[in-house]
Coordinates of C-alpha atoms and ligand atoms in Angstrom, one line a residue:
X10 CA 0.0 0.0 0.0
X11 CA 2.8 2.4 0.9
X12 CA 4.3 2.0 -2.6
X13 CA 0.9 2.8 -4.2
X14 CA 0.6 5.8 -2.0
X15 CA 4.1 7.1 -3.0
X16 CA 3.2 6.7 -6.7
X17 CA -0.1 8.5 -6.3
X18 CA 1.6 11.2 -4.3
X19 CA 4.1 11.7 -7.1
X20 CA 1.3 11.8 -9.7
X21 CA -0.8 14.3 -7.8
X22 CA 1.9 16.6 -6.3
X23 CA 4.7 16.0 -8.8
X24 CA 7.4 15.6 -6.2
X25 CA 9.0 12.5 -4.7
X26 CA 10.8 13.9 -1.8
X27 CA 8.1 12.6 0.7
X28 CA 8.0 11.2 4.2
X29 CA 5.6 8.4 5.3
X30 CA 3.8 8.3 8.6
X31 CA 1.4 5.8 10.2
X32 CA -1.0 6.3 13.1
X33 CA -3.0 3.5 14.6
X34 CA -6.7 3.1 15.6
X35 CA -7.8 1.7 18.9
X36 CA -10.1 -0.8 20.6
X37 CA -11.1 -0.4 24.2
X38 CA -10.9 -3.7 26.1
X39 CA -12.9 -2.5 29.1
X40 CA -13.9 0.8 30.7
X41 CA -16.6 2.2 28.4
X42 CA -18.3 5.5 28.6
X43 CA -16.3 6.4 31.7
X44 CA -13.4 8.5 30.4
X45 CA -15.7 11.6 30.9
X46 CA -16.7 10.3 34.3
X47 CA -13.2 10.3 35.7
X48 CA -12.9 6.6 35.4
X49 CA -10.3 4.0 34.4
X50 CA -10.1 2.9 30.8
X51 CA -8.1 0.1 29.2
X52 CA -7.7 0.6 25.4
X53 CA -5.0 -0.6 23.1
X54 CA -3.7 0.9 19.8
X55 CA -4.2 -1.5 16.8
X56 CA -2.4 -2.1 13.6
X57 CA -5.3 -0.9 11.5
X58 CA -5.0 2.9 11.1
X59 CA -4.1 5.8 8.9
X60 CA -1.1 6.3 6.6
X61 CA 0.1 9.7 5.4
X62 CA 2.6 10.7 2.8
X63 CA 3.8 14.3 3.2
X64 CA 6.3 16.9 1.8
X65 CA 6.7 20.6 2.0
X66 CA 5.4 22.5 -1.0
X67 CA 6.9 26.0 -0.6
X68 CA 3.5 27.7 -0.6
X69 CA 1.2 29.0 2.1
X70 CA -1.3 26.2 1.5
X71 CA -1.9 22.7 2.7
X72 CA -3.0 20.5 -0.2
X73 CA -4.6 17.3 1.0
X74 CA -6.0 14.3 -0.9
X75 CA -7.6 11.1 0.6
X76 CA -7.6 7.8 -1.2
X77 CA -10.7 7.0 0.9
X78 CA -12.6 10.0 -0.5
X79 CA -11.2 10.3 -4.0
X80 CA -14.5 11.9 -5.2
X81 CA -13.6 14.9 -3.1
X82 CA -10.4 15.5 -5.0
X83 CA -7.7 17.8 -3.8
X84 CA -8.7 20.0 -0.9
X85 CA -6.7 23.2 -0.3
X86 CA -6.4 24.9 3.1
X87 CA -4.8 28.3 3.4
X88 CA -2.6 28.6 6.5
X89 CA -4.1 32.1 6.8
X90 CA -7.6 30.8 7.1
X91 CA -7.9 27.9 9.6
X92 CA -11.6 28.1 10.2
X93 CA -14.0 25.1 10.2
X94 CA -15.7 24.7 6.8
X95 CA -18.2 21.9 6.3
X96 CA -17.2 21.5 2.6
X97 CA -13.6 20.9 3.6
X98 CA -14.8 17.5 5.0
X99 CA -12.2 15.2 6.5
X100 CA -9.5 17.9 6.2
X101 CA -11.2 19.8 9.1
X102 CA -9.4 17.3 11.4
X103 CA -6.0 18.3 9.8
X104 CA -7.0 22.0 10.0
X105 CA -8.0 21.8 13.6
X106 CA -4.7 20.3 14.6
X107 CA -2.7 22.9 12.7
X108 CA -4.8 25.7 14.2
X109 CA -4.4 24.6 17.8
X110 CA -0.7 24.0 17.4
X111 CA -0.2 27.4 15.9
X112 CA -2.3 29.0 18.7
X113 CA -0.1 27.2 21.3
X114 CA 2.8 29.1 19.8
X115 CA 4.3 26.4 17.6
X116 CA 5.7 27.7 14.4
X117 CA 4.0 26.2 11.3
X118 CA 5.0 28.6 8.7
X119 CA 5.0 26.6 5.4
X120 CA 2.4 24.7 3.4
X121 CA 2.7 21.0 2.7
X122 CA 1.2 18.3 0.6
X123 CA -0.6 15.4 2.3
X124 CA -1.9 12.2 0.9
X125 CA -3.9 10.0 3.3
X126 CA -5.1 6.4 3.3
X127 CA -6.9 4.7 6.1
X128 CA -7.8 1.0 6.5
X129 CA -9.9 1.5 9.6
X130 CA -13.5 1.0 8.7
X131 CA -15.1 4.5 8.7
X132 CA -17.4 5.4 11.6
X133 CA -17.0 1.9 13.1
X134 CA -16.0 3.0 16.5
X135 CA -12.3 2.2 16.0
X136 CA -11.3 5.9 16.2
X137 CA -10.6 6.7 12.6
X138 CA -10.9 10.4 13.5
X139 CA -8.5 10.4 16.4
X140 CA -6.2 8.3 14.3
X141 CA -6.2 11.1 11.6
X142 CA -5.7 13.8 14.2
X143 CA -2.7 11.9 15.8
X144 CA -1.3 11.3 12.3
X145 CA -1.5 15.0 11.5
X146 CA 0.1 15.8 14.9
X147 CA 3.0 13.4 14.5
X148 CA 3.6 14.7 10.9
X149 CA 3.7 18.3 12.0
X150 CA 6.0 17.5 15.0
X151 CA 8.4 15.9 12.6
X152 CA 8.2 18.4 9.7
X153 CA 8.5 21.5 11.9
X154 CA 10.7 20.0 14.6
X155 CA 8.2 20.8 17.4
X156 CA 8.6 20.1 21.0
X157 CA 5.2 18.5 21.9
X158 CA 4.9 15.5 24.2
X159 CA 2.6 12.5 23.5
X160 CA 0.3 13.5 26.3
X161 CA 0.2 17.1 25.0
X162 CA -0.6 15.8 21.6
X163 CA -3.5 13.7 22.9
X164 CA -4.9 16.6 24.8
X165 CA -4.7 18.8 21.7
X166 CA -6.5 16.2 19.7
X167 CA -9.3 16.1 22.2
X168 CA -9.6 19.9 22.0
X169 CA -9.9 19.6 18.2
X170 CA -12.9 17.2 18.7
X171 CA -14.5 19.3 21.4
X172 CA -13.9 22.9 20.3
X173 CA -13.3 22.6 16.5
X174 CA -15.7 19.8 15.5
X175 CA -18.2 20.1 18.3
X176 CA -18.0 16.5 19.5
X177 CA -18.1 16.3 23.3
X178 CA -15.8 13.2 23.5
X179 CA -13.4 12.3 26.3
X180 CA -9.6 11.8 26.3
X181 CA -9.5 8.0 25.8
X182 CA -9.2 7.7 22.0
X183 CA -6.4 10.2 21.5
X184 CA -4.5 9.0 24.5
X185 CA -4.7 5.4 23.5
X186 CA -3.4 6.2 20.1
X187 CA -0.8 8.8 21.0
X188 CA 0.7 6.7 23.7
X189 CA 0.1 3.3 22.1
X190 CA 2.6 0.6 22.7
X191 CA 2.8 -2.7 20.8
X192 CA 1.8 -5.8 22.8
X193 CA 0.3 -3.6 25.5
X194 CA -2.9 -1.9 26.5
X195 CA -2.9 1.3 28.4
X196 CA -4.5 1.6 31.8
X197 CA -5.4 5.3 32.0
X198 CA -6.9 7.1 34.9
X199 CA -8.9 9.8 33.1
X200 CA -9.1 11.9 36.3
X201 CA -5.3 12.3 36.7
X202 CA -4.0 11.2 33.3
X203 CA -1.7 8.7 35.2
X204 CA -1.2 5.7 33.1
X205 CA 0.6 2.4 32.9
X206 CA 1.0 -0.3 30.3
X207 CA -0.1 -3.9 30.8
X208 CA 0.8 -6.7 28.4
X209 CA -2.0 -8.1 26.3
X210 CA -0.1 -10.3 23.9
X211 CA -2.0 -13.3 24.9
X212 CA -0.4 -16.7 24.0
X213 CA -3.4 -18.7 23.3
X214 CA -6.2 -16.2 22.6
X215 CA -7.0 -13.5 20.0
X216 CA -9.1 -10.4 20.2
X217 CA -11.5 -10.6 17.3
X218 CA -13.1 -7.3 16.2
X219 CA -16.6 -7.7 14.9
X220 CA -18.0 -4.9 12.9
X221 CA -21.8 -4.5 12.8
X222 CA -21.5 -2.5 9.6
X223 CA -24.3 -0.4 10.9
X224 CA -23.9 3.3 10.3
X225 CA -23.6 5.1 13.6
X226 CA -26.6 7.4 13.1
X227 CA -27.5 9.6 16.0
X228 CA -24.3 8.5 17.7
X229 CA -23.1 12.1 18.4
X230 CA -26.4 13.3 19.8
X231 CA -27.0 10.2 21.9
X232 CA -23.4 10.5 23.1
X233 CA -23.9 14.0 24.3
X234 CA -27.3 13.0 25.9
X235 CA -25.5 10.3 28.0
X236 CA -22.9 12.8 29.1
X237 CA -25.6 15.2 30.2
X238 CA -27.4 12.5 32.1
X239 CA -24.2 11.6 34.0
X240 CA -23.6 15.3 34.7
X241 CA -27.1 15.7 36.1
X242 CA -26.7 12.6 38.3
X243 CA -23.3 14.0 39.6
X244 CA -24.8 17.4 40.4
X245 CA -27.5 15.7 42.6
X246 CA -24.9 13.5 44.4
X247 CA -22.7 16.6 45.0
X248 CA -25.6 18.1 47.2
X249 CA -24.8 15.4 49.8
X250 CA -21.2 14.2 49.0
X251 CA -18.1 16.0 48.1
X252 CA -16.9 14.4 44.9
X253 CA -15.7 15.7 41.5
X254 CA -16.6 12.7 39.3
X255 CA -18.9 9.7 39.4
X256 CA -16.1 7.2 39.3
X257 CA -14.8 8.3 42.6
X258 CA -17.6 6.3 44.1
X259 CA -17.5 2.6 44.9
X260 CA -20.6 0.6 44.1
X261 CA -21.2 0.4 47.9
X262 CA -21.0 4.2 48.3
X263 CA -23.3 4.6 45.4
X264 CA -26.0 2.3 46.6
X265 CA -26.0 4.1 49.9
X266 CA -26.7 7.5 48.4
X267 CA -28.2 6.8 45.0
X268 CA -31.7 7.7 46.1
X269 CA -30.7 11.4 45.9
X270 CA -30.8 11.1 42.1
X271 CA -34.5 11.7 41.4
X272 CA -34.7 10.5 37.8
X273 CA -34.4 6.7 37.5
X274 CA -32.8 7.0 34.1
X275 CA -30.0 9.2 35.4
X276 CA -29.6 6.8 38.3
X277 CA -29.1 3.9 35.9
X278 CA -26.6 5.8 33.8
X279 CA -24.6 6.7 37.0
X280 CA -24.8 3.1 38.2
X281 CA -23.2 1.9 34.9
X282 CA -20.3 4.4 35.4
X283 CA -19.6 3.3 38.9
X284 CA -19.8 -0.4 38.3
X285 CA -17.8 -0.2 35.1
X286 CA -15.0 1.5 36.9
X287 CA -14.9 -1.3 39.4
X288 CA -15.0 -3.9 36.6
X289 CA -11.9 -2.3 35.1
X290 CA -10.1 -2.6 38.5
X291 CA -11.1 -6.3 38.7
X292 CA -10.1 -6.9 35.1
X293 CA -6.6 -5.6 35.7
X294 CA -6.3 -7.7 38.8
X295 CA -7.4 -10.8 36.8
X296 CA -4.9 -10.0 34.1
X297 CA -2.1 -9.7 36.7
X298 CA -3.1 -13.1 37.8
X299 CA -3.2 -14.6 34.3
X300 CA -6.8 -15.2 34.9
X301 CA -8.3 -14.7 31.4
X302 CA -11.5 -16.5 32.4
X303 CA -12.4 -13.8 34.8
X304 CA -11.2 -11.1 32.5
X305 CA -13.5 -12.4 29.8
X306 CA -16.5 -12.5 32.2
X307 CA -15.8 -8.9 33.2
X308 CA -15.9 -8.0 29.5
X309 CA -19.3 -9.6 29.1
X310 CA -20.5 -7.9 32.3
X311 CA -19.5 -4.6 30.8
X312 CA -21.6 -5.3 27.7
X313 CA -24.6 -6.2 29.8
X314 CA -24.3 -2.9 31.8
X315 CA -23.9 -0.9 28.5
X316 CA -27.0 -2.7 27.2
X317 CA -29.3 -2.5 30.2
X318 CA -28.2 0.5 32.3
X319 CA -26.4 2.7 29.8
X320 CA -28.5 1.7 26.8
X321 CA -26.0 2.4 24.1
X322 CA -25.9 -1.0 22.3
X323 CA -28.8 -1.8 19.9
X324 CA -29.9 -4.9 18.2
X325 CA -26.9 -5.2 15.9
X326 CA -24.2 -5.1 18.7
X327 CA -26.4 -7.3 21.0
X328 CA -26.8 -9.9 18.2
X329 CA -23.1 -10.1 17.7
X330 CA -22.3 -10.4 21.4
X331 CA -24.9 -12.9 22.2
X332 CA -24.0 -15.0 19.2
X333 CA -20.3 -14.7 20.2
X334 CA -21.0 -15.9 23.7
X335 CA -22.6 -19.1 22.4
X336 CA -19.5 -20.2 20.5
X337 CA -16.9 -22.6 21.9
X338 CA -13.6 -21.1 23.1
X339 CA -15.1 -17.7 23.8
X340 CA -14.0 -16.1 27.1
X341 CA -16.0 -12.9 26.8
X342 CA -17.4 -10.3 24.4
X343 CA -18.6 -6.7 24.5
X344 CA -19.2 -3.6 22.4
X345 CA -16.2 -1.3 22.1
X346 CA -16.2 2.5 21.6
X347 CA -19.2 4.8 21.7
X348 CA -21.8 2.2 20.7
X349 CA -25.1 2.7 18.8
X350 CA -23.5 0.5 16.0
X351 CA -19.9 0.2 15.3
X352 CA -17.8 -2.6 16.6
X353 CA -17.8 -5.3 19.3
X354 CA -14.8 -7.4 20.4
X355 CA -14.5 -11.0 21.6
X356 CA -11.7 -12.8 23.4
X357 CA -11.5 -16.2 21.6
X358 CA -9.1 -19.1 22.0
X359 CA -6.9 -19.4 18.9
X360 CA -8.0 -22.9 17.6
X361 CA -11.6 -21.7 17.6
X362 CA -11.2 -18.4 15.8
X363 CA -12.0 -19.5 12.3
X364 CA -15.1 -21.4 13.2
X365 CA -16.1 -18.4 15.4
X366 CA -16.0 -16.0 12.6
X367 CA -18.0 -18.3 10.3
X368 CA -20.7 -19.1 12.9
X369 CA -21.2 -15.5 14.2
X370 CA -21.1 -14.2 10.7
X371 CA -23.8 -16.6 9.6
X372 CA -26.0 -15.9 12.6
X373 CA -25.6 -12.2 12.2
X374 CA -26.5 -12.2 8.6
X375 CA -29.6 -14.4 9.3
X376 CA -30.8 -12.1 12.1
X377 CA -29.9 -8.6 10.7
X378 CA -30.0 -9.1 7.0
X379 CA -26.6 -7.9 6.0
X380 CA -23.0 -9.1 6.7
X381 CA -20.8 -8.3 9.7
X382 CA -17.0 -8.0 9.1
X383 CA -14.3 -9.5 11.3
X384 CA -10.7 -8.6 11.9
X385 CA -8.1 -10.1 14.2
X386 CA -6.7 -7.2 16.3
X387 CA -3.0 -6.9 16.6
X388 CA -1.6 -4.2 18.9
X389 CA 0.6 -1.3 17.6
X390 CA 2.9 1.4 18.7
X391 CA 1.6 5.0 18.6
X392 CA 2.0 7.3 15.6
X393 CA 5.4 7.0 13.9
X394 CA 7.5 7.8 10.9
X395 CA 8.0 4.8 8.5
X396 CA 11.4 4.6 6.8
Ligands
GLA16 C1 -16.0 7.6 22.1 C2 -15.3 8.8 22.7 C3 -14.4 8.4 23.9 C4 -15.2 7.5 24.9 C5 -15.9 6.4 24.1 C6 -16.8 5.6 25.1 O1 -15.0 6.7 21.5 O2 -14.5 9.5 21.7 O3 -13.9 9.6 24.5 O4 -16.1 8.3 25.6 O5 -16.7 6.8 23.1 O6 -16.1 4.9 26.0

């Protein structure tokens, strides 16, 4: 693919003095919808992601072309006008990163040409947008010799989502990607941004990604609705207990005071956040003890909570997960990412993987009417230059 990209770059931009970069996507193993509740999350960067070929062009313009959206052709962004424009489509992610870097005082004073290709399924909850943001960030750091740490880059990407694109997402995706480490997942405390790595290069099991191929319609509005429900629950708890985030509570604490939350829906949302955070802690303990059976059960428990209490799954994700759990050699399964479509993951013993994909694929097709897609996740380092 890289060779094809280099050829295309040459054809479009008529220069061959280019550098190549790669930025991964991510799956979250456990700890869902709690990054914005001050919880613990446990994602890993994956080897599916976004490639970029780039070279200076001696102008004041960024010229960008995506092999995923060829119909859009070449999109030009003037460094003198870094405002959001709907018609600039995917390049708004690039623009947002450039804009916030410049605002932070980093000198980006020359235009460049950028060719992008991503092999992450679009809108499937594997963070194709954070992948593109972190690709852009890594590229700019290299081109302009900028002094920006991986954590700073993740925070900048989150600002692009929140302030430039208007998506109220948390820090998990950008952090998981920017600080990705091959063979490891990142245990991130979203309250403090303390993190540590834990090996997930399982000997006998694979993480199978199952894509519903359902468009994530309404995902952003429902996402913001869940955030608002959690904030409302927190406000009511704060009237009787001094906390800053829902995930500071244990399930026991929560059960003692949850009656202060008037609205039963908000109470359920908060219950998910509190119990999910405890599941992450138990999952890490299980992993430390090489107890993948318990780890898998906690994954499945996470899905149940996201289905029943947080209500972000839907028939497609539930079908994949319930079908997965019926197959031999499956230790656990759950949706991953924001939900409302997108992807689920299953932890499957290696000898059963092939049969698993066949059986779950057939059951899904019969129940939903169209195909699911499957990928075996392999972990990856964060964004990097490829020589
Ligand atoms: C999306 C957001 C993340 C996180 C997940 C749910 O991926 O971008 O910040 O909230 O949903 O865990």
